[in-house]
Amino acid sequence: MPRILIVDDEKGLRLGTSRLLTAEGYEVDTAENGTEGIKLGTTNDYDLAVIDMKMPDIDGIDVLKAIKEKRPNTICFIATAYASYETAIEATRLGAASYIPKPFTPEELIKQLESGYEKRLLLLEAEKLKREREERMLEVAFEKTRLNTIVNSIVDGVIVVNKSGELVLFNSAALKYYHLSNSMIGENILTFIHPKISELVNNFFTSEEYLDKSFSEQIELKPDRELVVDVTCSPVPQVDKSLAGVVIVITNITELKKIEHIKSQFVSMVAHELKTPIAAVLGFLKIIIDPEFKLSPEQQKDYLTRSEKRLVTLVDMVNDLLDISRMEIGTKRREIKEIDLAEIIKSNTDFLELELKKRNLTLNLDLPDGLPLLKADYNEISRLFTNIIGNSVKYNRDNGSIDIKIKFENGNLITSISDTGIGMKPEEKNRLFQEFFRAKNESTRNIPGTGLGLSIVKRIAESYSGNITVESEYGKGSTFTVIFPLKQSQ
Amino acid sequence: MEKEIKTILLVDDDIDLLEQNKLILESKGYHIITAENVDDAWNVFKKEKPDAAILDLIMEEHDAGFILSHKIKRDEYGKNIPVFLLTSATYVTGMKFDASTAEEQEWIHCDGWFNKPIEIEELARKLEECFEKYKSK
């Protein structure tokens, strides 16, 4: 039911119009002067208003102006007996829909109001649509911002293409792999990205029906494991389950691949190192068994002794490997106590007394009293020094000397072990702590070892935040220095 | 006519394997001279001019045998004798090939490639084949 306001100082007209329009189905309010007209017209949202031009208090034009300002969608008509071109222009300029000359017939009025009401409905509809559109745009903008924020916060590279292979969306992480820019949106990028990725994407394009699954592949974007990625392509469906496009997710797995490579290299190396002594033992056994070789009993015994030696080394190696593995996994049980390095050194060197005498090696110990104690596992620290001191004997020359010193300096317990042995070449020194590295030359040939000792020593030192370094001169001797910081380990 | 006894230079830094292979090759009627490292091997090669050389691939350095075989094959005398490489470690170095095609031989600079432990019958057959080949050149 249209709501209408009649503003007129003429009582008869107000009543007559009111009666007429009520009968026509309008809801009618009336105002007898301009002031009241403004009051009603601005506080209520009337569909229509008929305003008399000439009123004693306020001019109809001002009433129109006030109502239009507050209620721009109220369709206003100006009624007047003093019609003039100028006032008509003025009224239209101020927003009046039309101009009703007085006196008017009921038919004339109704006709005007009906078209006015139609206009009002259109205006309201347009207004509603506009508001809805604005709201939706706001919503979309918000959604888009939110989506962008989410997509950009993903660590993996995300690239979306439509079903023609044209770039639709990408996140900042994708820029680590490809130089994409907003200006490329809409461009076909299948020739631009790695052919293997294009191939994955093409799986979806060439399939006749919609593929509801993902395709993954590990791809080396830069050779020699410099940049390896895991690429997963998944379909983006339309509402009707047809293909809208493809999402490409790129995960950097370079570090993982590097670790994998190091691990498999290590396994190969272990296999080789284990195979060599086995091959030697097997070789000897075959020769002993084979009657063709006609070995003397002495020769047989020699070969068996050598086989035994290789097997002892092999068992040592397996034990060392198990220790390394336990250290790596951290399953090695540790008993942390306060231990005295000087005592460990003494008990180690006591043990070597016989060997020192045999080779006429001089041992000089500089172990001051009252050194701070180290909190560590006794067996591990003992093993560390057994190895280094053992090396200083093994690789020494006869009649040489070994110097062992401990000092406490700047919160560090520093032990240095020097020998007058064969020393090392710089390139040997650099590889010294690598697994299975053994300096091979005339003088080391007959010295047994697994090639794992120093690598274990280094692991032990580092597990107590310590460090081990070596100074060496080829042919003159080496000095190993083991540093344990007390602050961290206490 | 009695067969001429061929001298073979055998190089391996594992003295146990060196001795075993020496015995095995001697049992096939070859005269074996040995060296335990690349430097000695080169000196022995220059001095003794063996009829063939069998080198372990991995010695002090991972490719020591490889380099030695190149050196021998570049030598005026050495280019006309068979040179074989021995290895148990193709999977360590990642080098997986044999010397069956001419192209591979050109690149590897050796006449054959044997896994350890050596199959003596096959090695002896290959040696004789190569002796024939070089004789006819």
Coordinates of N, CA and C in Angstrom, one line a residue, chain A residues 170-267:
Chain A
F170 N 49.4 -16.9 -8.4 CA 50.6 -17.5 -7.8 C 50.9 -16.8 -6.5
N171 N 51.6 -17.5 -5.7 CA 52.0 -16.9 -4.4 C 53.4 -16.5 -4.4
S172 N 53.8 -15.8 -3.3 CA 55.2 -15.2 -3.3 C 56.2 -16.4 -3.3
A173 N 55.9 -17.5 -2.6 CA 56.9 -18.6 -2.6 C 57.2 -19.1 -4.0
A174 N 56.2 -19.0 -4.9 CA 56.4 -19.5 -6.3 C 57.5 -18.7 -7.0
L175 N 57.8 -17.5 -6.5 CA 58.8 -16.7 -7.2 C 60.2 -17.2 -6.9
K176 N 60.3 -18.1 -5.9 CA 61.6 -18.7 -5.7 C 62.0 -19.6 -6.8
Y177 N 61.0 -20.1 -7.5 CA 61.3 -21.0 -8.6 C 61.1 -20.4 -10.0
Y178 N 60.2 -19.5 -10.1 CA 59.9 -18.9 -11.4 C 59.7 -17.4 -11.3
H179 N 60.2 -16.6 -12.3 CA 60.1 -15.2 -12.3 C 58.7 -14.9 -12.8
L180 N 57.7 -15.0 -12.0 CA 56.3 -14.7 -12.4 C 56.0 -13.2 -12.0
S181 N 55.1 -12.6 -12.8 CA 54.7 -11.3 -12.4 C 53.2 -11.1 -12.7
N182 N 52.6 -10.1 -12.0 CA 51.1 -10.0 -12.2 C 50.8 -9.7 -13.7
S183 N 51.8 -9.1 -14.4 CA 51.5 -8.9 -15.9 C 51.4 -10.1 -16.7
M184 N 51.9 -11.3 -16.1 CA 51.8 -12.5 -16.8 C 50.5 -13.3 -16.6
I185 N 49.7 -12.7 -15.7 CA 48.4 -13.4 -15.5 C 47.6 -13.4 -16.8
G186 N 47.1 -14.6 -17.2 CA 46.4 -14.7 -18.5 C 47.3 -15.2 -19.6
E187 N 48.6 -15.3 -19.3 CA 49.5 -15.8 -20.3 C 49.7 -17.3 -20.2
N188 N 49.9 -18.0 -21.2 CA 50.2 -19.4 -21.2 C 51.6 -19.7 -20.6
I189 N 51.7 -20.4 -19.5 CA 53.0 -20.5 -18.9 C 53.5 -22.0 -19.0
L190 N 52.8 -22.8 -19.7 CA 53.2 -24.2 -19.8 C 54.6 -24.4 -20.5
T191 N 54.9 -23.4 -21.4 CA 56.2 -23.5 -22.1 C 57.3 -22.9 -21.3
F192 N 56.9 -22.2 -20.3 CA 57.8 -21.4 -19.5 C 58.3 -22.2 -18.3
I193 N 57.4 -23.1 -17.7 CA 57.8 -23.8 -16.6 C 58.5 -25.1 -17.0
H194 N 59.1 -25.8 -16.0 CA 59.9 -27.1 -16.4 C 59.0 -28.1 -17.1
P195 N 59.5 -28.6 -18.2 CA 58.7 -29.5 -19.1 C 58.1 -30.7 -18.3
K196 N 58.8 -31.1 -17.2 CA 58.2 -32.2 -16.4 C 56.9 -31.7 -15.7
I197 N 56.9 -30.5 -15.3 CA 55.8 -29.9 -14.6 C 54.6 -29.8 -15.6
S198 N 55.0 -29.3 -16.8 CA 53.9 -29.1 -17.8 C 53.3 -30.5 -18.1
E199 N 54.2 -31.5 -18.1 CA 53.7 -32.9 -18.4 C 52.7 -33.3 -17.3
L200 N 53.0 -33.0 -16.1 CA 52.0 -33.3 -15.0 C 50.7 -32.6 -15.2
V201 N 50.8 -31.3 -15.6 CA 49.6 -30.5 -15.7 C 48.8 -31.0 -16.9
N202 N 49.5 -31.4 -18.0 CA 48.9 -31.9 -19.2 C 48.1 -33.2 -19.0
N203 N 48.4 -33.9 -17.9 CA 47.7 -35.1 -17.6 C 46.2 -34.8 -17.5
F204 N 45.9 -33.6 -16.9 CA 44.5 -33.2 -16.7 C 43.9 -32.7 -18.0
F205 N 44.7 -32.1 -18.8 CA 44.1 -31.5 -20.0 C 43.8 -32.5 -21.0
T206 N 44.7 -33.6 -21.1 CA 44.5 -34.5 -22.2 C 43.5 -35.6 -21.8
S207 N 43.2 -35.7 -20.5 CA 42.2 -36.7 -20.1 C 40.8 -36.3 -20.6
E208 N 40.1 -37.3 -21.1 CA 38.7 -37.0 -21.6 C 37.7 -36.7 -20.5
E209 N 37.9 -37.4 -19.4 CA 37.0 -37.1 -18.3 C 37.8 -36.4 -17.1
Y210 N 37.0 -35.9 -16.2 CA 37.6 -35.2 -15.1 C 38.4 -36.1 -14.2
L211 N 39.7 -35.8 -14.0 CA 40.5 -36.7 -13.2 C 40.5 -36.2 -11.7
D212 N 40.0 -36.9 -10.8 CA 39.9 -36.5 -9.5 C 41.1 -37.1 -8.7
K213 N 42.3 -36.7 -9.1 CA 43.5 -37.2 -8.3 C 44.7 -36.3 -8.6
S214 N 45.7 -36.5 -7.8 CA 46.9 -35.6 -8.0 C 48.0 -36.4 -8.6
F215 N 48.9 -35.6 -9.3 CA 50.1 -36.2 -9.8 C 51.3 -35.6 -9.2
S216 N 52.3 -36.4 -8.7 CA 53.5 -35.8 -8.0 C 54.7 -36.3 -8.7
E217 N 55.8 -35.5 -8.6 CA 57.1 -36.0 -9.1 C 58.2 -35.1 -8.5
Q218 N 59.3 -35.8 -8.2 CA 60.5 -35.1 -7.7 C 61.3 -34.6 -8.9
I219 N 61.5 -33.3 -9.0 CA 62.2 -32.7 -10.2 C 63.4 -31.9 -9.8
E220 N 64.5 -32.2 -10.5 CA 65.7 -31.4 -10.2 C 65.7 -30.1 -11.1
L221 N 65.4 -29.0 -10.5 CA 65.2 -27.8 -11.2 C 66.6 -27.2 -11.6
K222 N 67.6 -27.4 -10.6 CA 69.0 -27.1 -11.0 C 69.8 -28.3 -10.8
P223 N 70.7 -28.6 -11.7 CA 71.4 -29.9 -11.7 C 72.3 -30.1 -10.4
D224 N 72.8 -31.3 -10.3 CA 73.7 -31.6 -9.2 C 73.1 -31.3 -7.8
R225 N 71.8 -31.6 -7.7 CA 71.1 -31.5 -6.4 C 71.1 -30.1 -5.8
E226 N 71.3 -29.1 -6.7 CA 71.4 -27.7 -6.2 C 70.0 -27.3 -5.8
L227 N 69.0 -27.6 -6.6 CA 67.6 -27.3 -6.3 C 66.7 -28.5 -6.7
V228 N 66.2 -29.2 -5.8 CA 65.3 -30.3 -6.1 C 64.0 -30.0 -5.4
V229 N 62.9 -30.2 -6.2 CA 61.6 -29.9 -5.7 C 60.6 -31.1 -5.9
D230 N 59.6 -31.1 -5.0 CA 58.6 -32.1 -5.2 C 57.4 -31.3 -5.7
V231 N 56.9 -31.7 -6.9 CA 55.8 -31.0 -7.5 C 54.5 -31.8 -7.5
T232 N 53.5 -31.2 -6.9 CA 52.2 -31.9 -6.9 C 51.2 -31.1 -7.7
C233 N 50.5 -31.7 -8.7 CA 49.5 -31.0 -9.5 C 48.2 -31.7 -9.1
S234 N 47.2 -30.8 -8.8 CA 45.9 -31.3 -8.5 C 44.9 -30.5 -9.3
P235 N 43.7 -31.1 -9.6 CA 42.7 -30.5 -10.4 C 41.9 -29.5 -9.6
V236 N 41.4 -28.4 -10.2 CA 40.5 -27.5 -9.6 C 39.1 -27.7 -10.3
P237 N 38.1 -28.2 -9.6 CA 36.9 -28.5 -10.3 C 35.9 -27.3 -10.4
Q238 N 35.1 -27.3 -11.5 CA 34.0 -26.4 -11.6 C 32.9 -26.9 -10.7
V239 N 31.8 -26.1 -10.6 CA 30.6 -26.6 -9.8 C 30.1 -27.9 -10.4
D240 N 30.1 -28.0 -11.8 CA 29.5 -29.2 -12.5 C 30.6 -30.3 -12.6
K241 N 31.7 -30.2 -11.8 CA 32.7 -31.3 -11.8 C 33.5 -31.4 -13.1
S242 N 33.5 -30.4 -13.9 CA 34.4 -30.4 -15.0 C 35.6 -29.6 -14.6
L243 N 36.7 -29.6 -15.4 CA 38.0 -29.1 -15.0 C 38.0 -27.5 -15.2
A244 N 38.3 -26.8 -14.1 CA 38.4 -25.4 -14.2 C 39.9 -25.0 -14.4
G245 N 40.8 -25.8 -13.8 CA 42.2 -25.5 -13.9 C 43.0 -26.5 -13.0
V246 N 44.3 -26.1 -12.9 CA 45.2 -27.0 -12.1 C 46.0 -26.2 -11.1
V247 N 46.1 -26.7 -9.9 CA 46.9 -26.1 -8.9 C 48.3 -26.8 -8.9
I248 N 49.4 -26.1 -9.0 CA 50.7 -26.7 -8.9 C 51.3 -26.3 -7.6
V249 N 51.7 -27.3 -6.8 CA 52.3 -26.9 -5.5 C 53.8 -27.4 -5.6
I250 N 54.7 -26.5 -5.3 CA 56.1 -26.8 -5.4 C 56.8 -26.8 -4.0
T251 N 57.3 -27.9 -3.6 CA 57.9 -28.0 -2.3 C 59.4 -28.2 -2.5
N252 N 60.2 -27.4 -1.7 CA 61.7 -27.5 -1.9 C 62.2 -28.7 -1.0
I253 N 62.8 -29.7 -1.7 CA 63.2 -30.8 -0.9 C 64.7 -31.0 -1.1
T254 N 65.4 -29.9 -1.4 CA 66.9 -30.0 -1.7 C 67.6 -30.5 -0.5
E255 N 67.4 -30.0 0.7 CA 68.1 -30.4 1.9 C 67.9 -31.9 2.1
L256 N 66.7 -32.3 2.0 CA 66.3 -33.7 2.2 C 67.1 -34.6 1.2
K257 N 67.2 -34.1 0.0 CA 67.9 -34.9 -1.1 C 69.4 -35.0 -0.8
K258 N 69.9 -33.8 -0.3 CA 71.3 -33.8 0.0 C 71.6 -34.8 1.1
I259 N 70.8 -34.8 2.2 CA 71.0 -35.7 3.3 C 70.9 -37.2 2.8
E260 N 69.9 -37.4 1.9 CA 69.7 -38.7 1.4 C 70.9 -39.2 0.6
H261 N 71.5 -38.3 -0.2 CA 72.7 -38.6 -1.0 C 73.9 -38.9 -0.1
I262 N 74.1 -38.1 0.9 CA 75.2 -38.3 1.8 C 75.0 -39.7 2.5
K263 N 73.8 -40.0 2.9 CA 73.5 -41.2 3.5 C 73.8 -42.4 2.6
S264 N 73.4 -42.3 1.4 CA 73.5 -43.5 0.5 C 75.0 -43.6 0.1
Q265 N 75.7 -42.5 0.0 CA 77.2 -42.5 -0.2 C 77.9 -43.2 0.9
F266 N 77.4 -42.9 2.2 CA 78.0 -43.5 3.4 C 77.8 -45.0 3.4
V267 N 76.6 -45.4 3.0 CA 76.2 -46.8 3.0 C 77.1 -47.5 2.0

